[in-house]
Coordinates of C-alpha atoms and ligand atoms in Angstrom, one line a residue:
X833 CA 215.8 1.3 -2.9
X834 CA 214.5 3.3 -6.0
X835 CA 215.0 6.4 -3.6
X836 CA 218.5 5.7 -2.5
X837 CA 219.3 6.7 -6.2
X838 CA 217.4 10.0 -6.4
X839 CA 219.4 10.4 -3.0
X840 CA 222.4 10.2 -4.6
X841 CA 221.8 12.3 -7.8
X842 CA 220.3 15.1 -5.3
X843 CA 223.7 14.9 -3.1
X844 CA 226.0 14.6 -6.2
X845 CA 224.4 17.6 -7.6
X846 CA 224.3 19.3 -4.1
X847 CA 228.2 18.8 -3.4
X848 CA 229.9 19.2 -7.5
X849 CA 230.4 15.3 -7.9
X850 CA 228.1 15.2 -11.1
X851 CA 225.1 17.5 -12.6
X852 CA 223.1 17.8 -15.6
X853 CA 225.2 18.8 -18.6
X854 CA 224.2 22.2 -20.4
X855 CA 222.0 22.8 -17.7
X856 CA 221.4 26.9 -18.6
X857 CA 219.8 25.5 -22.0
X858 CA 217.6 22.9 -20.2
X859 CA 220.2 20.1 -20.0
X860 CA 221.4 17.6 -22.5
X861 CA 219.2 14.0 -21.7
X862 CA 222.4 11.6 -20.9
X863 CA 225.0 14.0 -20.8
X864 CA 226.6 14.7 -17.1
X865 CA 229.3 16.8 -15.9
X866 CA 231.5 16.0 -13.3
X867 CA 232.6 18.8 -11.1
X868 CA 235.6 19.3 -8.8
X869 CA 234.8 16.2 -6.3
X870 CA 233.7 14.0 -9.5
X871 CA 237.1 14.8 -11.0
X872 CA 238.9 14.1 -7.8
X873 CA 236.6 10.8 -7.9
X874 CA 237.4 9.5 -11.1
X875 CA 241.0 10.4 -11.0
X876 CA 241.4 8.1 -8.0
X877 CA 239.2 5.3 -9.5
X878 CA 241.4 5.0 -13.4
X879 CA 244.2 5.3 -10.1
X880 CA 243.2 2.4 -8.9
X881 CA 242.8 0.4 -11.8
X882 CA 245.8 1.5 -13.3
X883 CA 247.8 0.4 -10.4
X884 CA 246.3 -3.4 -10.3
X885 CA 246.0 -3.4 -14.4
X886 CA 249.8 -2.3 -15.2
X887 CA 251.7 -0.8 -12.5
X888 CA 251.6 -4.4 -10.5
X889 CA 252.2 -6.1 -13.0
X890 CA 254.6 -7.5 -15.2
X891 CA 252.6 -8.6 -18.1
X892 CA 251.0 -5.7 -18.8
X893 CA 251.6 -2.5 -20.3
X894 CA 249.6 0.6 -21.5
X895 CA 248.0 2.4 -24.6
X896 CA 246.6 5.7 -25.8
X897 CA 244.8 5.1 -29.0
X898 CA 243.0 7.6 -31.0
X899 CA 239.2 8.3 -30.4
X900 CA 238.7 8.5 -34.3
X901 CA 240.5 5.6 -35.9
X902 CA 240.1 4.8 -39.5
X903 CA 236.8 3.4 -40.4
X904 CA 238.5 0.4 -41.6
X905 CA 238.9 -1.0 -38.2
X906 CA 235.1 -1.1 -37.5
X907 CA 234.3 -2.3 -40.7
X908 CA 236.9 -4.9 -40.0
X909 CA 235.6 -5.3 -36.4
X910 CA 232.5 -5.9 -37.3
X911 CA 230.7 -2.9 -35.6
X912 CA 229.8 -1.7 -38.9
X913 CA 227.1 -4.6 -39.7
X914 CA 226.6 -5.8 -36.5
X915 CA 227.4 -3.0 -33.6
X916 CA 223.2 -2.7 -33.2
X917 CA 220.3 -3.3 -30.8
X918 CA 217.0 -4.1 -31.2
X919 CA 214.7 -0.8 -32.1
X920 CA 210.8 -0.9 -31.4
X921 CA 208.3 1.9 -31.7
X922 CA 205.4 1.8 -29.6
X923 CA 202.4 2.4 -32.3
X924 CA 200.4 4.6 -29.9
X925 CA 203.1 7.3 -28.2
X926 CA 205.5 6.5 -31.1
X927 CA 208.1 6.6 -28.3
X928 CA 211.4 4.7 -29.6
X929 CA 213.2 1.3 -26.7
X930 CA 215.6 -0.8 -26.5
X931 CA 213.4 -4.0 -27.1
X932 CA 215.6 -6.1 -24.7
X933 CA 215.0 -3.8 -22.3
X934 CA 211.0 -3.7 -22.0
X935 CA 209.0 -5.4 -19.3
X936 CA 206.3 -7.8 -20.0
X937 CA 202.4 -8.3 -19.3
X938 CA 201.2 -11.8 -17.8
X939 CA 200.5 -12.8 -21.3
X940 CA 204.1 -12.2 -22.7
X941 CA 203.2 -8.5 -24.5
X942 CA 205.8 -6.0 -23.8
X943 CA 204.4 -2.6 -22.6
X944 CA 205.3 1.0 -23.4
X945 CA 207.3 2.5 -20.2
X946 CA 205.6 5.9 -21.4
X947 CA 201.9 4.9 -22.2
X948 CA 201.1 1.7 -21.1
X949 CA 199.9 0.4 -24.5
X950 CA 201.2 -3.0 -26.0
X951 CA 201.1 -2.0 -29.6
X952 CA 205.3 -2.3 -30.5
X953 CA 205.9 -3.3 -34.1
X954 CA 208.8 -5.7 -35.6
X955 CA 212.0 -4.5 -33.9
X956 CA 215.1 -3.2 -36.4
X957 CA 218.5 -3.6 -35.9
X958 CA 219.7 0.5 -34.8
X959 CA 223.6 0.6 -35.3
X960 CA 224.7 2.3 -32.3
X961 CA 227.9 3.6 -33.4
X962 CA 228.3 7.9 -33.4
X963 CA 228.6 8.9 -37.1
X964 CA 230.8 11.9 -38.3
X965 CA 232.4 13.6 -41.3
X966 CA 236.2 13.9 -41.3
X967 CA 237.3 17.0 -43.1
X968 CA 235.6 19.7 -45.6
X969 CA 234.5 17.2 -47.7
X970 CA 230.8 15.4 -47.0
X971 CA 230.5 12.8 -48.6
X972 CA 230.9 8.8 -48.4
X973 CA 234.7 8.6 -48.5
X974 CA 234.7 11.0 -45.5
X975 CA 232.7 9.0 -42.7
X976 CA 234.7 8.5 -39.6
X977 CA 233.0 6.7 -36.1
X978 CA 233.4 7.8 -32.8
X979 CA 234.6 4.9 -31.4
X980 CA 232.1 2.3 -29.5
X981 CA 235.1 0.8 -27.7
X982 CA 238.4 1.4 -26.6
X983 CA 239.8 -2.3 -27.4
X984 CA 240.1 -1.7 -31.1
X985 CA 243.0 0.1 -30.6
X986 CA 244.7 -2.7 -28.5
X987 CA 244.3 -5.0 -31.4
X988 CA 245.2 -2.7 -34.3
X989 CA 247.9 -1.6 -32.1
X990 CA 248.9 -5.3 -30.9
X991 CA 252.3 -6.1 -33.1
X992 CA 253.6 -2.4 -33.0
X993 CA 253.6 -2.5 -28.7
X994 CA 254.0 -6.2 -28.5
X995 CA 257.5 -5.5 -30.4
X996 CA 258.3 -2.2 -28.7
X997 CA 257.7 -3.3 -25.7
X998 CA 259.3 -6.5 -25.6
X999 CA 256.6 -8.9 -24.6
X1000 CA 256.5 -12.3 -25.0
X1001 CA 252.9 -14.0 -24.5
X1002 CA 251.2 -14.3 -22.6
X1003 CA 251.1 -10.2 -22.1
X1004 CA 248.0 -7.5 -22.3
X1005 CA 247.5 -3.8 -23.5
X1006 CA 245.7 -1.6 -21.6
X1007 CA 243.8 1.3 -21.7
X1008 CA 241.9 4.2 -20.6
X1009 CA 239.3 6.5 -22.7
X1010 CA 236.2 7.6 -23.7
X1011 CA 233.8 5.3 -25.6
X1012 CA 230.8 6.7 -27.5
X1013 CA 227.5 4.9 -28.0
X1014 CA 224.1 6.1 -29.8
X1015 CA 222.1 4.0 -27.2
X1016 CA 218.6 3.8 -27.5
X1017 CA 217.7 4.4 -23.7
X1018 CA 220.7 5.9 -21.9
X1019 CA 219.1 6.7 -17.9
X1020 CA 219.9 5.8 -14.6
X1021 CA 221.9 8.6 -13.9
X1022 CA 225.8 8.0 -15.2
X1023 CA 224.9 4.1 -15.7
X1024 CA 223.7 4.5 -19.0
X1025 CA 224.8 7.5 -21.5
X1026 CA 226.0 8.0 -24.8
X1027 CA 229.3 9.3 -23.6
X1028 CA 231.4 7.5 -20.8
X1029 CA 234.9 6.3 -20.2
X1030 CA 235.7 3.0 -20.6
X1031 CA 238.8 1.1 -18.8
X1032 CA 239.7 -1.8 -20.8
X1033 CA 242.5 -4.6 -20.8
X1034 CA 242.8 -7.3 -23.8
X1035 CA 245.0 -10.0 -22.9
X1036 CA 247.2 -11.7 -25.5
X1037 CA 247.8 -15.7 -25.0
X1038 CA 248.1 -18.8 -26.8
X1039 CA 245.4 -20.8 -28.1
X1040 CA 244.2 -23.4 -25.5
X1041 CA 245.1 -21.5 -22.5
X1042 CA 242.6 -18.9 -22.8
X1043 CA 239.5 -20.9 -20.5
X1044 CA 242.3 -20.7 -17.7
X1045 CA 243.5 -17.2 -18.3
X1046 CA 239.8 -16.0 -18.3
X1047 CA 239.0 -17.5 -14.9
X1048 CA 241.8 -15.9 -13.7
X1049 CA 240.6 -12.7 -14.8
X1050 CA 237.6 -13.0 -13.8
X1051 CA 238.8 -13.5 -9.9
X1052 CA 241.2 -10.4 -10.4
X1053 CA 238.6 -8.4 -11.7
X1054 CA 236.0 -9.6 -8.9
X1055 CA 238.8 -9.1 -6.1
X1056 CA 239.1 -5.5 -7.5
X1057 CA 236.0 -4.6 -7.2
X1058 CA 235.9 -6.3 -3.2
X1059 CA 239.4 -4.2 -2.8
X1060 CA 237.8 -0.7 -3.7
X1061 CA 234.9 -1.7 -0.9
X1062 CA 232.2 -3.0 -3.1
X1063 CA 230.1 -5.3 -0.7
X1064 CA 230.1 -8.5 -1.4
X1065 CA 227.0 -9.2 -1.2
X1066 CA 226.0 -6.7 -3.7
X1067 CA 228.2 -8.4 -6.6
X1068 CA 227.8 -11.8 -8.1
X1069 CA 229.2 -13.3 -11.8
X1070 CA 226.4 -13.6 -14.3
X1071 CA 227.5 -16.3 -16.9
X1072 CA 226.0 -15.4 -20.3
X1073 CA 223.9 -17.8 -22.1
X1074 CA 225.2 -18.9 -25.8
X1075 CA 222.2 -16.3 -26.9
X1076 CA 223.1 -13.4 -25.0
X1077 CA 226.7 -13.6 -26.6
X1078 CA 228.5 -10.8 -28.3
X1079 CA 229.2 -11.3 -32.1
X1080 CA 232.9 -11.7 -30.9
X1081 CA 232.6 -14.1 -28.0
X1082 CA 233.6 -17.3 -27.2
X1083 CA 232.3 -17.4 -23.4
X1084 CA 231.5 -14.2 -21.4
X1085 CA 230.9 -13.3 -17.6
X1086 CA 229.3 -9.9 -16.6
X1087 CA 230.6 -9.0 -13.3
X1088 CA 226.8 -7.9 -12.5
X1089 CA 226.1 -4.8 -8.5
X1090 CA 222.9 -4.7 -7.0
X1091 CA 222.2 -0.9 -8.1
X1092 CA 219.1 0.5 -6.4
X1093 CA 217.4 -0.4 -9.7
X1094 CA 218.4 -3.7 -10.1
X1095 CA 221.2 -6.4 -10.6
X1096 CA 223.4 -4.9 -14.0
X1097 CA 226.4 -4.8 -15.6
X1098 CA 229.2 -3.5 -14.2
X1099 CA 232.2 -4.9 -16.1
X1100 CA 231.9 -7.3 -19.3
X1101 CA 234.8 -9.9 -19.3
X1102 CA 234.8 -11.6 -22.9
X1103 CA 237.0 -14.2 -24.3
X1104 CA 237.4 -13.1 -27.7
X1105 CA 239.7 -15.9 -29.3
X1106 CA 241.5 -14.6 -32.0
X1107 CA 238.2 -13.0 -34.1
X1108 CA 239.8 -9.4 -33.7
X1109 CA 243.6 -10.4 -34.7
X1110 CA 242.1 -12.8 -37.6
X1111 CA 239.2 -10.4 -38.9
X1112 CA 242.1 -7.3 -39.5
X1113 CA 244.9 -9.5 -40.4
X1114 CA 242.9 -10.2 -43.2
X1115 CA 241.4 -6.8 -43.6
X1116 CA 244.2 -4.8 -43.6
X1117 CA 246.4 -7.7 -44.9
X1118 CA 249.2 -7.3 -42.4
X1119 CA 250.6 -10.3 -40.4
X1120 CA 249.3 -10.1 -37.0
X1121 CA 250.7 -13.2 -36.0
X1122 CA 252.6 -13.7 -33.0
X1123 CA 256.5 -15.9 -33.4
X1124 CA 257.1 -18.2 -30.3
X1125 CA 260.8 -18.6 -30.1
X1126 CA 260.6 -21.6 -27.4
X1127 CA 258.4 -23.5 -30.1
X1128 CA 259.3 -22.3 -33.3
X1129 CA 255.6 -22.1 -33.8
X1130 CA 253.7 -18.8 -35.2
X1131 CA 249.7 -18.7 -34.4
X1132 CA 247.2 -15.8 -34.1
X1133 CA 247.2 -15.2 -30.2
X1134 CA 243.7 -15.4 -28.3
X1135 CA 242.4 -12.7 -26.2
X1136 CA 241.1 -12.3 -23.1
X1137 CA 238.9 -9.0 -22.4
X1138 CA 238.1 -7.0 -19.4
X1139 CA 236.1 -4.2 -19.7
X1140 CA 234.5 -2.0 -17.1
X1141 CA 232.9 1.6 -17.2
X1142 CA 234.3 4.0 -15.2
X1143 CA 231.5 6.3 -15.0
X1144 CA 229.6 2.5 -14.2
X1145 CA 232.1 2.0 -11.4
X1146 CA 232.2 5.5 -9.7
X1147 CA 228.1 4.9 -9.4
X1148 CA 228.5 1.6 -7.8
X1149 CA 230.9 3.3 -5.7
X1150 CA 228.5 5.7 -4.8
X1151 CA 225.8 3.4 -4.4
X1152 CA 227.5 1.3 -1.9
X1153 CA 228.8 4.0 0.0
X1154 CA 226.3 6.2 1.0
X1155 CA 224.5 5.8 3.9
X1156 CA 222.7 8.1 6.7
X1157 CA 222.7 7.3 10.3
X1158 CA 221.8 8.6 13.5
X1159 CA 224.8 10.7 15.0
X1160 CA 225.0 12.4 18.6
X1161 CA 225.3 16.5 18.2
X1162 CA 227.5 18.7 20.4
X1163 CA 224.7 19.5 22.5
X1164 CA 224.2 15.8 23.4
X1165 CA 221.1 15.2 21.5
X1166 CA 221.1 12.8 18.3
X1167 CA 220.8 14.4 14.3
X1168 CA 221.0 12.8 11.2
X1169 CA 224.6 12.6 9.4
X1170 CA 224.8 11.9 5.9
X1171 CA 228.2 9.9 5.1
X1172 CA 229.8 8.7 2.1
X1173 CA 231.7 5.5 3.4
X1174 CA 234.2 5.7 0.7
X1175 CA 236.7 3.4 0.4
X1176 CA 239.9 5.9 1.7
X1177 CA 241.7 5.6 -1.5
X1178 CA 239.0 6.8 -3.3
X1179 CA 238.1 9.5 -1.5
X1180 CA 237.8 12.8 -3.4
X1181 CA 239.3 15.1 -0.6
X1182 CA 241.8 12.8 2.0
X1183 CA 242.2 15.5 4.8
X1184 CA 240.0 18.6 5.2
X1185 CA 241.8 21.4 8.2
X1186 CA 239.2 23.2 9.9
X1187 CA 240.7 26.0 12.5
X1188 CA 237.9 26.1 15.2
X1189 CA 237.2 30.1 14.6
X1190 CA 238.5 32.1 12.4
X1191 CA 240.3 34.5 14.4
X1192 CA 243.0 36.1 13.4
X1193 CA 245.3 34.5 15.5
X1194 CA 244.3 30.9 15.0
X1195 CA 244.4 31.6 10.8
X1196 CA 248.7 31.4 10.3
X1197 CA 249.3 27.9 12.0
X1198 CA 246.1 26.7 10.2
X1199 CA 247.1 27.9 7.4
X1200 CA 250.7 26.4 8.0
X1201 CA 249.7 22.9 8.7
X1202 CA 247.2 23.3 5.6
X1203 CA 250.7 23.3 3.6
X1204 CA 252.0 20.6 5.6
X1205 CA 249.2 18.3 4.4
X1206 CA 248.6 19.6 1.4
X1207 CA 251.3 18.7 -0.8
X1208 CA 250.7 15.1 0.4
X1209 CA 247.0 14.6 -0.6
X1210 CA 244.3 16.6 -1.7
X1211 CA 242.7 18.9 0.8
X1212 CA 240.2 21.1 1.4
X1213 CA 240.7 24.2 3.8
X1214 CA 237.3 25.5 5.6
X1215 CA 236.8 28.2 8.2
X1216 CA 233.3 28.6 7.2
X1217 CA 230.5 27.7 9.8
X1218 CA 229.8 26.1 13.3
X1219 CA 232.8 23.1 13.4
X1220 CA 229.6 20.4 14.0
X1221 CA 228.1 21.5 10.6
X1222 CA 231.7 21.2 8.9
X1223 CA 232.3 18.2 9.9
X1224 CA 228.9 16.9 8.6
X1225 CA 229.8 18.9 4.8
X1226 CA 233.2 16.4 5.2
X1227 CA 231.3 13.2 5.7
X1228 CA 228.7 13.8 3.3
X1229 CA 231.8 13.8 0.8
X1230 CA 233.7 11.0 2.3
X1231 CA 236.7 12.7 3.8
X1232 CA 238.3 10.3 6.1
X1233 CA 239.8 13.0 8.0
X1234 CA 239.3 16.0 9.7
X1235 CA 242.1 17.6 11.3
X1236 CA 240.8 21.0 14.0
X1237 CA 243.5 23.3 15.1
X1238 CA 242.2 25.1 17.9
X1239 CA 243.2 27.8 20.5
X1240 CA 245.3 25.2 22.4
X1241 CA 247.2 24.3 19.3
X1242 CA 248.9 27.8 19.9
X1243 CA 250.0 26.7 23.4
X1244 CA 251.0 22.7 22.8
X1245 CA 251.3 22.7 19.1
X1246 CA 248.8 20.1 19.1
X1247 CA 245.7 19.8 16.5
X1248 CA 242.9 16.9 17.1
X1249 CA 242.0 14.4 14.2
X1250 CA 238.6 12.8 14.2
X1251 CA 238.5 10.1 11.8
X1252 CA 234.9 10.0 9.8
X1253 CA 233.5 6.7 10.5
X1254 CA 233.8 6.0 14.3
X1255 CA 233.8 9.7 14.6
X1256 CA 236.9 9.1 17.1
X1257 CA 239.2 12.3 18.1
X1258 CA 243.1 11.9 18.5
X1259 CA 244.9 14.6 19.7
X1260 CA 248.8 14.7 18.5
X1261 CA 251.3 16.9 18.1
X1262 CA 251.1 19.1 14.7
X1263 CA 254.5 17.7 13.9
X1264 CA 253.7 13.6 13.5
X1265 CA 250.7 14.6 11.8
X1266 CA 251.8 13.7 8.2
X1267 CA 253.4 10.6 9.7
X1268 CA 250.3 9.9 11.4
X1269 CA 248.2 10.4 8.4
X1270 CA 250.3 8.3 5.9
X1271 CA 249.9 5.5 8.1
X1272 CA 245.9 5.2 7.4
X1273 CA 245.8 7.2 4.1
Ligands
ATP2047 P1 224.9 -3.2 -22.1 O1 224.4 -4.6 -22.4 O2 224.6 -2.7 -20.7 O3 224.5 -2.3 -23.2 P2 227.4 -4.0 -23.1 O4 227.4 -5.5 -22.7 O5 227.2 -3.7 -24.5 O6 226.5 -3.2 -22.1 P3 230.3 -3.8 -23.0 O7 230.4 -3.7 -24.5 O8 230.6 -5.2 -22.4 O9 228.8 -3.4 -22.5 O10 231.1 -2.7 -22.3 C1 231.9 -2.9 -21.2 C2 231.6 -1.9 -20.1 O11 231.5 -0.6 -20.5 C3 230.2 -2.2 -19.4 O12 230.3 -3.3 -18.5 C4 229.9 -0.9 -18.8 O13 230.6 -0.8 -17.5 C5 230.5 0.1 -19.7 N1 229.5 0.6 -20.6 C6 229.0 0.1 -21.8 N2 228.1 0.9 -22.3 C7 227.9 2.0 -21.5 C8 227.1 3.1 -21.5 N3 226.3 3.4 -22.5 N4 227.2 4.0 -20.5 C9 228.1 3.8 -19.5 N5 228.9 2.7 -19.4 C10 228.8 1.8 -20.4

């Protein structure tokens, strides 16, 4: 398993999904890149969460908050005294870890990843918030935070859309955006860095209901995750303990995937009560209370969190998708094939057109049903190569189709499809081949 993830940086690098940040000065440790595929990638994941977060739904609506938000809020929130993990040097390498994160000898002494030696002294609190100067002016008054997390700006933001949006309870805000944390030991590829994108949805309700409106959540968010093509088997619930709680939760369930290097995180869903609401309705000494005209009663609203990485969830996707298998070649003996057995929605590039030469007369009705597709779904267009070895540079990126146009095409006007997993051919005329598409795409 350990190589299945050094498989997947290599292809990801290979094919433009992600790559080393700054990689013409030596790189930047936990900064990646995401080229063209990656975009695509991502753009269809936030898609997909979008869709089931807001566009399906009734009760909630959406929310672009500023990255730099006064720092108010996280002294508020919180994050200022309390935003930390546990620091440990090792006495020998004097390399810096996450002390939750170390493993252990027989006898209970945690070991240096780097050295070996079991020399770590008392651990200190290390604020993991990003630090910055707003303005010409550096000094105290001037300190602004990147923020940690994107839910501050639901809660700050809470009576402003609840009233402009017309929302009676229960109702959530959500949102997507890039977090920023000063972590300790970012690795694992995209899993862990000090930059990412966060997808997050805080959920509004009345006092009392909020145990039932986090199970619910917790089954949406876990039927996501199955939708998208997640197996099963590699995702389970992981209840936290009252020790491993955050400093603003009342009970919280890690959605945890089987990545190559163990069972982790993949989405945090938190019941928050009404700490947030309470902590800067007394802060910033505005009423954040919400009026319920069926009761007459007005109460601070609990809040129900989900919260999953994107960068977290395109690496899962990854993860679970790729696979290499035997596959039979055109000269009837078996080669290896490479596939990304992404879910179709999320695949980067839907339809790929491949004319079988490029001769001149096959380019202009390639090139013509290239526009036919193309304003559909992303594409890709390749004349480049034997057809066999295109079809493998397709699968190794998850297209699920490949549609040939070939010498016949200029006779019968029909082109062939061959669908990526069962490798299957269908041969249709150029005409139903939007129809044909939309009905699997
Ligand atoms: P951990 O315990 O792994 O540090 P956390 O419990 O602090 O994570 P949350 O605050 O619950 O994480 O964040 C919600 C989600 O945001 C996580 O489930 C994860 O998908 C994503 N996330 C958090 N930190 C990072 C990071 N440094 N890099 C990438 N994604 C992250």
């Amino acid at each position: 398993m350990p190589d299945l993830i050094d498989d997947i940086i290599s292809l990801a690098k290979r094919r433009g999904i992600a790559f080393q940040s700054s990689e013409i000065y030596g790189g930047l440790r936990s900064s990646w890149d995401y080229g063209p595929l990656g975009v695509e990638l991502r753009r269809n994941i936030r898609a997909a969460w979008w869709r089931s977060m807001v566009q399906l739904r009734d009760d909630v609506v959406g929310l672009e908050a500023a990255i730099i938000m006064s720092p108010l809020v996280w002294e508020a929130s919180g994050h200022v005294a309390g935003f930390s993990d546990p620091l440990v040097e090792c006495g020998n390498c004097h390399r810096r870890y996450r002390a939750d994160h170390l493993q252990h000898d027989e006898a209970g002494a945690a070991k240096c990843p780097s050295c070996g030696a079991s020399s770590f002294g008392e651990a200190k609190q290390f604020n993991l918030m990003f630090k910055t100067q707003m303005g010409p002016v550096e000094d105290e008054g001037a300190i602004a935070y990147l923020r940690p997390e994107t839910a501050q700006g639901m809660f700050v933001d809470f009576t402003t859309v609840q009233t402009v949006a017309r929302r009676k309870l229960p109702f959530g805000i959500a949102q997507i955006g890039k977090s920023f944390r000063n972590e300790i030991t970012p690795g694992n590829f995209i899993f862990r860095t000090r930059e990412f994108e966060q997808m997050e949805m805080e959920f509004f309700v009345k006092p009392g209901t909020d145990d039932e409106w986090f199970e619910r959540w917790k089954e949406h968010r876990m039927a996501w995750c199955l939708d998208l093509g997640l197996s099963k088997d590699r995702l389970r619930f992981h209840d936290h303990e009252p020790d491993e709680l955050a400093h603003y939760a009342k009970t919280a369930t890690d959605i945890e995937y089987a990545f190559p290097f163990g069972w982790s995180e993949l989405e945090g869903i938190h019941n928050r009560t009404d700490f947030d609401l309470s902590a800067h309705q007394q802060a910033s000494g505005q009423d954040l209370s919400y009026f319920e005209q069926e009761t007459e009663e007005r109460y601070l609203p609990y809040v129900v969190e989900t919260a999953i990485g994107l960068d977290r969830m395109l690496l899962a996707c990854l993860c679970d998708a790729y696979r290499v298998e035997e596959a039979p070649t055109a000269k009837g003996d078996t080669d290896k094939r490479t596939v990304l057995g992404l879910d179709r929605s999320l695949a980067p590039i839907k339809v790929a057109v491949l004319p079988l030469s490029r001769k001149d007369t096959l380019v202009p009705e390639a090139r013509r049903i290239h526009a036919l597709v193309k304003t559909e779904w992303m594409t890709q267009y390749d004349d480049a190569g034997a057809i066999g070895r295109r079809y493998r540079r397709q699968d190794e990126v998850g297209t699920p189709f490949c549609v040939t146009v070939d010498f016949d095409t200029l006779e019968d006007a029909q082109v062939t499809v061959r669908e990526r997993d069962t490798m299957s051919q269908d041969r249709l005329p150029a005409g139903n081949l939007v129809a044909y598409l939309k009905e699997r795409l």
